[in-house]
Tab-separated table of C-alpha atoms and ligand atoms in Angstrom:
chain	number	residue	atom	x	y	z
A	1	MET	CA	73.220	111.763	77.571
A	2	GLU	CA	69.536	112.425	77.985
A	3	ASN	CA	67.752	115.978	78.047
A	4	THR	CA	71.676	117.353	78.513
A	5	THR	CA	70.479	120.993	77.703
A	6	ASN	CA	67.217	120.812	80.310
A	7	LYS	CA	69.167	118.972	82.732
A	8	ARG	CA	71.638	121.288	82.644
A	9	ARG	CA	69.237	124.674	82.074
A	10	ASP	CA	67.240	123.407	84.760
A	11	PHE	CA	70.088	122.777	87.583
A	12	ILE	CA	71.794	126.508	86.599
A	13	LYS	CA	68.698	128.144	87.385
A	14	GLY	CA	68.403	125.917	90.779
A	15	ALA	CA	71.784	126.641	91.649
A	16	ALA	CA	71.302	130.811	91.006
A	17	LEU	CA	67.955	130.112	92.734
A	18	ALA	CA	69.202	129.047	95.861
A	19	GLY	CA	72.443	131.523	95.515
A	20	ALA	CA	70.147	134.197	95.447
A	21	GLY	CA	67.589	133.379	98.003
A	22	ALA	CA	70.247	131.607	99.973
A	23	VAL	CA	69.347	134.039	103.168
A	24	PHE	CA	65.653	132.870	103.128
A	25	VAL	CA	65.553	130.052	101.583
A	26	PRO	CA	67.816	126.900	103.031
A	27	THR	CA	69.374	125.333	100.198
A	28	ILE	CA	67.379	122.121	101.262
A	29	LEU	CA	64.352	123.551	100.594
A	30	SER	CA	64.814	125.286	96.633
A	31	ALA	CA	62.527	123.688	94.573
A	32	LYS	CA	65.044	121.929	91.599
A	33	LYS	CA	67.189	118.935	92.384
A	34	THR	CA	70.814	118.970	91.555
A	35	ARG	CA	71.177	115.798	89.773
A	36	LEU	CA	74.373	114.773	88.796
A	37	LYS	CA	76.389	112.022	87.185
A	38	MET	CA	79.663	110.798	88.379
A	39	ALA	CA	81.693	107.803	86.744
A	40	THR	CA	84.426	105.908	88.320
A	41	SER	CA	87.876	104.589	87.375
A	42	TRP	CA	86.132	100.941	89.460
A	43	ALA	CA	84.155	97.654	88.658
A	44	ALA	CA	81.053	97.439	90.042
A	45	ASN	CA	81.891	94.912	92.774
A	46	THR	CA	85.788	96.911	93.534
A	47	PRO	CA	85.488	96.243	97.591
A	48	ILE	CA	86.201	99.787	99.470
A	49	LEU	CA	87.256	102.248	96.157
A	50	GLN	CA	83.461	102.018	94.225
A	51	GLU	CA	81.928	101.486	98.111
A	52	GLY	CA	83.640	104.765	98.578
A	53	ALA	CA	81.839	106.758	95.396
A	54	ASP	CA	78.580	105.457	96.787
A	55	TYR	CA	79.333	105.985	100.372
A	56	PHE	CA	80.002	110.014	99.032
A	57	ALA	CA	76.794	110.125	97.156
A	58	GLN	CA	74.480	108.870	99.656
A	59	THR	CA	75.720	110.696	102.371
A	60	LEU	CA	75.214	114.158	100.526
A	61	LYS	CA	71.855	112.701	99.423
A	62	THR	CA	70.648	112.513	103.267
A	63	LEU	CA	72.838	115.193	104.020
A	64	SER	CA	71.094	118.008	101.962
A	65	ASN	CA	67.800	116.439	102.341
A	66	GLY	CA	67.662	114.901	98.790
A	67	ASP	CA	68.719	118.023	96.704
A	68	ILE	CA	71.984	117.140	95.809
A	69	ASP	CA	71.311	113.600	94.129
A	70	ILE	CA	74.440	111.810	92.566
A	71	LYS	CA	73.843	108.798	90.169
A	72	ILE	CA	76.883	106.722	90.087
A	73	TYR	CA	78.082	104.755	87.019
A	74	PRO	CA	80.965	101.774	87.722
A	75	ALA	CA	83.946	101.769	84.972
A	76	GLY	CA	82.793	100.429	81.061
A	77	THR	CA	79.196	101.684	82.090
A	78	LEU	CA	79.221	105.061	80.653
A	79	VAL	CA	83.103	105.421	79.896
A	80	PRO	CA	85.615	102.736	80.273
A	81	ALA	CA	87.875	103.042	83.448
A	82	LEU	CA	90.048	105.441	82.113
A	83	GLY	CA	88.040	107.688	79.927
A	84	VAL	CA	86.699	109.149	82.570
A	85	PHE	CA	89.385	112.648	82.667
A	86	ASP	CA	88.130	113.334	79.329
A	87	ALA	CA	84.431	112.782	79.957
A	88	VAL	CA	84.150	115.256	83.030
A	89	SER	CA	86.787	117.567	81.373
A	90	ALA	CA	84.399	117.473	78.395
A	91	GLY	CA	81.377	118.038	80.513
A	92	GLN	CA	79.602	114.612	79.224
A	93	ILE	CA	79.705	114.068	82.566
A	94	ASP	CA	79.976	116.159	85.791
A	95	ILE	CA	81.478	114.634	88.506
A	96	TYR	CA	84.508	111.173	88.116
A	97	HIS	CA	85.978	109.183	91.107
A	98	SER	CA	89.622	107.821	90.268
A	99	ALA	CA	93.499	107.872	90.906
A	100	THR	CA	95.310	111.180	90.072
A	101	TYR	CA	98.057	109.126	88.810
A	102	TYR	CA	95.841	107.705	85.684
A	103	TRP	CA	96.300	111.148	84.419
A	104	SER	CA	100.068	111.389	83.851
A	105	GLY	CA	99.965	111.293	80.205
A	106	LYS	CA	97.580	114.530	80.263
A	107	ASN	CA	100.275	116.014	82.368
A	108	SER	CA	103.004	114.157	84.332
A	109	ALA	CA	102.985	117.018	87.616
A	110	PHE	CA	99.979	114.570	88.300
A	111	ASN	CA	102.039	112.196	89.389
A	112	VAL	CA	102.966	114.110	92.680
A	113	TYR	CA	99.328	114.981	93.677
A	114	ALA	CA	98.659	111.209	93.728
A	115	GLY	CA	101.767	110.341	95.702
A	116	VAL	CA	105.381	109.557	95.143
A	117	PRO	CA	107.758	106.731	95.582
A	118	PHE	CA	109.606	106.620	98.751
A	119	GLY	CA	107.431	110.015	99.903
A	120	MET	CA	105.443	111.064	102.425
A	121	ILE	CA	103.002	108.914	103.800
A	122	ASP	CA	99.167	109.878	104.412
A	123	THR	CA	99.114	111.748	107.327
A	124	GLU	CA	102.009	113.405	106.037
A	125	MET	CA	100.182	113.547	102.339
A	126	ASN	CA	97.418	115.048	103.709
A	127	ALA	CA	98.961	117.540	105.780
A	128	TRP	CA	100.334	118.741	102.541
A	129	MET	CA	97.447	118.888	100.418
A	130	ARG	CA	95.065	120.674	102.962
A	131	PHE	CA	97.468	122.939	105.008
A	132	GLY	CA	100.747	123.124	103.088
A	133	GLY	CA	99.726	124.485	99.826
A	134	GLY	CA	99.143	120.672	97.795
A	135	LEU	CA	95.120	121.425	96.706
A	136	GLU	CA	95.909	124.675	95.759
A	137	LEU	CA	98.250	123.858	93.027
A	138	TRP	CA	96.891	120.475	92.441
A	139	ARG	CA	93.031	123.060	91.627
A	140	LYS	CA	95.655	125.410	89.688
A	141	LEU	CA	96.433	122.649	87.913
A	142	ALA	CA	93.582	121.033	87.189
A	143	ALA	CA	91.380	123.801	86.067
A	144	ARG	CA	93.159	124.243	82.938
A	145	TYR	CA	91.136	120.572	82.211
A	146	ASN	CA	87.782	122.691	83.288
A	147	LEU	CA	88.087	120.205	86.661
A	148	TYR	CA	88.220	120.778	90.446
A	149	PRO	CA	89.275	118.113	91.827
A	150	LEU	CA	88.893	117.165	95.783
A	151	LEU	CA	90.041	114.589	98.055
A	152	GLY	CA	88.472	111.432	97.781
A	153	GLY	CA	90.181	108.969	99.929
A	154	ASN	CA	93.448	107.748	100.646
A	155	THR	CA	94.839	104.557	100.081
A	156	GLY	CA	97.594	104.267	102.717
A	157	ILE	CA	100.762	102.358	102.112
A	158	GLN	CA	100.014	100.030	99.568
A	159	MET	CA	102.824	96.773	99.005
A	160	GLY	CA	104.784	96.443	96.496
A	161	GLY	CA	102.883	94.006	94.181
A	162	TRP	CA	102.635	90.445	93.041
A	163	PHE	CA	105.308	88.310	91.298
A	164	ARG	CA	105.975	84.834	90.160
A	165	LYS	CA	109.601	84.589	90.805
A	166	PRO	CA	111.259	86.454	93.949
A	167	ILE	CA	112.880	89.077	92.904
A	168	ASN	CA	116.835	88.609	93.577
A	169	SER	CA	118.660	91.208	92.445
A	170	LEU	CA	118.525	94.050	89.436
A	171	LYS	CA	118.631	91.334	86.591
A	172	ASP	CA	115.547	90.053	87.503
A	173	ILE	CA	113.651	93.723	86.980
A	174	ASP	CA	115.660	93.854	83.540
A	175	GLY	CA	112.522	91.981	80.695
A	176	LEU	CA	110.215	92.186	83.759
A	177	LYS	CA	106.793	92.785	82.642
A	178	MET	CA	104.648	94.199	85.237
A	179	ARG	CA	101.723	96.209	85.598
A	180	MET	CA	102.572	99.501	87.726
A	181	PRO	CA	101.197	103.069	87.357
A	182	GLY	CA	102.655	106.818	88.381
A	183	LEU	CA	106.085	107.218	88.946
A	184	GLY	CA	107.228	103.843	90.184
A	185	ALA	CA	106.630	102.615	86.267
A	186	LYS	CA	109.044	105.228	85.011
A	187	VAL	CA	111.849	103.909	87.605
A	188	LEU	CA	111.053	100.128	86.488
A	189	THR	CA	110.912	100.944	82.980
A	190	LYS	CA	114.954	102.882	83.685
A	191	LEU	CA	115.509	99.816	84.399
A	192	GLY	CA	114.623	97.824	81.726
A	193	ALA	CA	111.090	96.962	82.810
A	194	SER	CA	107.982	97.280	80.522
A	195	THR	CA	105.143	98.767	83.215
A	196	PRO	CA	102.046	98.249	81.093
A	197	MET	CA	98.983	100.096	82.495
A	198	LEU	CA	95.794	98.210	82.754
A	199	PRO	CA	92.894	99.650	85.407
A	200	GLY	CA	92.063	97.185	87.794
A	201	GLY	CA	89.481	95.414	86.257
A	202	GLU	CA	91.818	94.003	83.493
A	203	ILE	CA	95.035	92.798	85.474
A	204	PHE	CA	94.065	89.260	86.500
A	205	LEU	CA	93.320	88.018	83.256
A	206	ALA	CA	95.978	89.453	81.807
A	207	LEU	CA	98.506	88.022	84.906
A	208	GLU	CA	96.833	84.940	84.135
A	209	ARG	CA	97.958	84.453	80.452
A	210	GLY	CA	100.777	85.565	81.051
A	211	VAL	CA	100.631	89.267	79.214
A	212	ILE	CA	102.445	90.316	82.765
A	213	ASP	CA	105.106	88.568	84.841
A	214	ALA	CA	104.019	91.081	87.555
A	215	THR	CA	101.509	93.180	88.805
A	216	GLU	CA	100.917	95.767	91.893
A	217	TRP	CA	97.270	96.845	92.567
A	218	VAL	CA	97.152	98.302	96.231
A	219	SER	CA	97.016	96.369	99.467
A	220	PRO	CA	95.979	92.916	101.225
A	221	ALA	CA	92.592	94.400	101.700
A	222	LEU	CA	91.674	94.518	98.125
A	223	ASP	CA	94.375	92.106	96.480
A	224	ILE	CA	93.041	89.545	98.688
A	225	SER	CA	89.900	89.416	96.041
A	226	THR	CA	91.165	89.541	92.679
A	227	GLY	CA	92.653	85.801	92.508
A	228	PHE	CA	96.360	86.925	92.120
A	229	GLN	CA	97.751	84.920	94.873
A	230	LYS	CA	97.216	82.058	92.815
A	231	ILE	CA	99.239	82.979	90.370
A	232	ALA	CA	101.923	84.975	91.978
A	233	LYS	CA	102.854	83.894	95.446
A	234	TYR	CA	105.290	86.596	96.533
A	235	TYR	CA	103.931	89.344	97.953
A	236	TYR	CA	106.758	92.184	97.940
A	237	THR	CA	106.431	95.165	100.426
A	238	GLY	CA	105.239	98.387	99.300
A	239	TRP	CA	108.062	101.369	98.321
A	240	HIS	CA	106.309	103.070	95.022
A	241	GLU	CA	102.830	104.223	96.300
A	242	PRO	CA	102.981	104.852	99.863
A	243	ALA	CA	100.026	107.487	100.040
A	244	SER	CA	97.918	107.103	97.090
A	245	THR	CA	95.242	110.174	96.487
A	246	ALA	CA	91.986	108.763	95.561
A	247	GLU	CA	90.193	111.885	93.790
A	248	ILE	CA	86.876	113.702	93.445
A	249	VAL	CA	86.985	115.738	90.814
A	250	PHE	CA	83.856	117.830	89.253
A	251	ASN	CA	83.627	119.652	85.969
A	252	LYS	CA	84.565	122.717	87.061
A	253	LYS	CA	81.849	124.747	85.846
A	254	ILE	CA	79.361	122.315	87.464
A	255	TRP	CA	80.910	123.134	90.685
A	256	ASP	CA	81.262	127.065	90.186
A	257	SER	CA	77.059	126.750	89.095
A	258	LEU	CA	76.529	124.814	92.906
A	259	SER	CA	75.994	127.347	95.688
A	260	LYS	CA	78.211	128.199	98.687
A	261	GLU	CA	76.484	125.817	101.253
A	262	GLN	CA	76.248	123.122	98.067
A	263	GLN	CA	79.822	123.757	97.645
A	264	MET	CA	80.567	123.396	101.707
A	265	LEU	CA	78.357	120.423	102.181
A	266	ILE	CA	80.468	118.548	99.442
A	267	GLN	CA	83.530	119.895	100.787
A	268	VAL	CA	82.830	118.030	104.186
A	269	VAL	CA	81.899	114.775	102.272
A	270	SER	CA	84.670	114.743	100.890
A	271	ASP	CA	86.930	115.244	104.005
A	272	ASP	CA	85.199	112.365	105.514
A	273	MET	CA	85.031	110.208	102.408
A	274	ASN	CA	88.839	110.668	102.378
A	275	THR	CA	89.984	109.643	106.241
A	276	ARG	CA	87.116	106.886	105.916
A	277	MET	CA	88.979	105.357	102.943
A	278	THR	CA	92.088	104.974	105.255
A	279	ALA	CA	90.412	103.775	108.130
A	280	MET	CA	88.885	101.228	106.163
A	281	PHE	CA	91.848	100.246	104.082
A	282	GLN	CA	93.852	99.848	107.635
A	283	ALA	CA	90.825	97.959	109.701
A	284	GLN	CA	90.515	95.022	106.824
A	285	ASN	CA	93.720	95.012	105.867
A	286	ALA	CA	95.614	93.201	108.261
A	287	THR	CA	92.544	90.666	108.507
A	288	ALA	CA	93.068	89.876	104.550
A	289	LEU	CA	96.960	90.181	105.457
A	290	ASN	CA	96.642	87.059	107.964
A	291	LYS	CA	94.243	85.427	104.987
A	292	LEU	CA	96.773	85.313	102.205
A	293	ILE	CA	99.810	84.138	104.571
A	294	GLU	CA	97.430	81.460	105.328
A	295	GLN	CA	96.834	80.831	101.751
A	296	GLY	CA	100.175	80.070	100.839
A	297	VAL	CA	101.522	83.790	100.443
A	298	GLU	CA	105.281	84.815	100.866
A	299	VAL	CA	105.521	88.037	102.018
A	300	LYS	CA	109.058	89.496	100.949
A	301	THR	CA	110.759	92.973	100.953
A	302	LEU	CA	113.472	93.461	98.269
A	303	PRO	CA	116.833	93.099	98.811
A	304	GLN	CA	118.257	96.590	99.615
A	305	ASP	CA	120.832	97.382	96.707
A	306	VAL	CA	117.656	96.307	94.597
A	307	LEU	CA	115.860	99.456	96.523
A	308	GLU	CA	119.131	101.551	96.595
A	309	ALA	CA	119.350	101.324	92.621
A	310	PHE	CA	115.179	101.848	92.369
A	311	ASN	CA	115.751	104.974	94.992
A	312	LYS	CA	119.060	106.015	92.772
A	313	THR	CA	117.052	105.647	89.564
A	314	PHE	CA	113.655	107.374	91.023
A	315	LYS	CA	116.069	110.444	91.742
A	316	GLU	CA	117.017	110.655	88.115
A	317	VAL	CA	113.179	110.451	86.961
A	318	ILE	CA	112.547	113.457	89.166
A	319	GLU	CA	115.427	115.322	88.146
A	320	GLU	CA	114.221	114.745	84.738
A	321	GLU	CA	110.580	115.169	84.716
A	322	ILE	CA	112.017	118.812	86.666
A	323	ALA	CA	113.806	119.776	83.272
A	324	SER	CA	110.757	118.438	80.903
A	325	ASN	CA	107.597	120.137	82.726
A	326	LYS	CA	106.965	122.964	84.505
A	327	ASP	CA	103.769	122.129	86.580
A	328	PHE	CA	105.682	118.787	87.648
A	329	LYS	CA	108.569	121.497	88.522
A	330	GLU	CA	105.945	123.283	90.166
A	331	ALA	CA	104.452	120.666	91.973
A	332	TRP	CA	107.707	119.048	93.331
A	333	GLU	CA	109.170	121.868	94.799
A	334	SER	CA	105.848	122.450	97.139
A	335	TYR	CA	105.891	118.519	97.588
A	336	ASN	CA	109.388	117.565	98.387
A	337	ASN	CA	109.908	120.984	100.852
A	338	PHE	CA	106.996	120.472	102.827
A	339	PHE	CA	108.604	116.833	102.656
A	340	LYS	CA	111.587	117.991	104.036
A	341	GLY	CA	110.196	119.902	107.210
A	342	GLN	CA	108.115	116.701	107.575
A	343	LYS	CA	110.961	114.208	107.933
A	344	GLU	CA	112.769	115.941	111.030
A	345	TRP	CA	109.522	115.548	113.313
A	346	SER	CA	107.738	112.099	111.600
A	347	LYS	CA	111.583	110.508	112.765
A	348	VAL	CA	110.792	111.748	116.293
A	349	GLY	CA	107.461	111.355	115.985
A	350	ILE	CA	106.216	108.145	113.937
A	351	GLU	CA	109.451	105.881	113.332
A	352	GLN	CA	110.526	106.380	116.774
A	353	TYR	CA	107.347	105.182	118.260
A	354	LEU	CA	106.942	102.664	116.283
A	355	GLN	CA	110.069	101.302	117.164
A	356	ASN	CA	109.169	102.155	121.049
A	357	ARG	CA	106.012	100.251	121.142
A	358	ASN	CA	107.764	97.244	120.148
A	359	TYR	CA	108.914	97.310	123.805
B	401	CA	CA1	98.667	100.747	93.026
């Protein structure tokens, strides 16, 4: 990084001045601008996800009257897609935008904050994060890595993925090579699949060259521009990612050095970015799905016995994680208690309504 020390010193001085004079001098009038670097895990041309990061930076710049100036670096321009956690943790970069389950190798508890197979949908997940203790627990864990996370979008329900051949029984999972992240990958691995984790920008080539047989990515809005449908025409409905958290994560020292006003502004913009992303997915998924079907894609749902086996295996995965990682246990107990509390209302509310509106 060029001039890191000077910049950092100026930045901290600016933040201190803004803090000390907050009563008399609004942050927007402070002489020193807060210039930050944000790396993402998304290729430069990734719709919705990279677009969300751009929206975050542009909105903050406008609302802070130019005080908070974030420069965005797509995957590979400063650090590799999956190198952002380490770079921000070490203070080489100030912020990253990514997906929380990418860090399950650091600590498997991150999988819970990312969203869970057969788990809560986005409305329930956001309720847990904001009003059920999820964010506080996540931040407690992230602080150990010198990180401070904010909600940076939610994909809503993701599709189960793209397959060259239909899945008719569990035998078709055994030996399957499928790109898959998070706890879903652990389920498939236990059932005999191999599940390499590739960043979004590397999936197509791996699928085209036969390095993998199948892949999941997100949902029609994003998947349509990948080209997966040219190679694998069976598009399965979802089970493994009902509400995946995208995250805006600050280096904790940088976050702590911001003024209260800056922190609150960033918090409000990240909340807006969070709901905005879900709305954008919802809006674009509908038209993209129709286009995919016109292109010859066949939408399928896994056979009931396969889904039952996935669910049973998922419960075994949870038991193993609880036994081996106390951070996972803490995250899971909070998540699962909240989920249990939600289930009755969601059955009466969302689930029943979706049935009722078909009449
Ligand atoms: Ca996914």
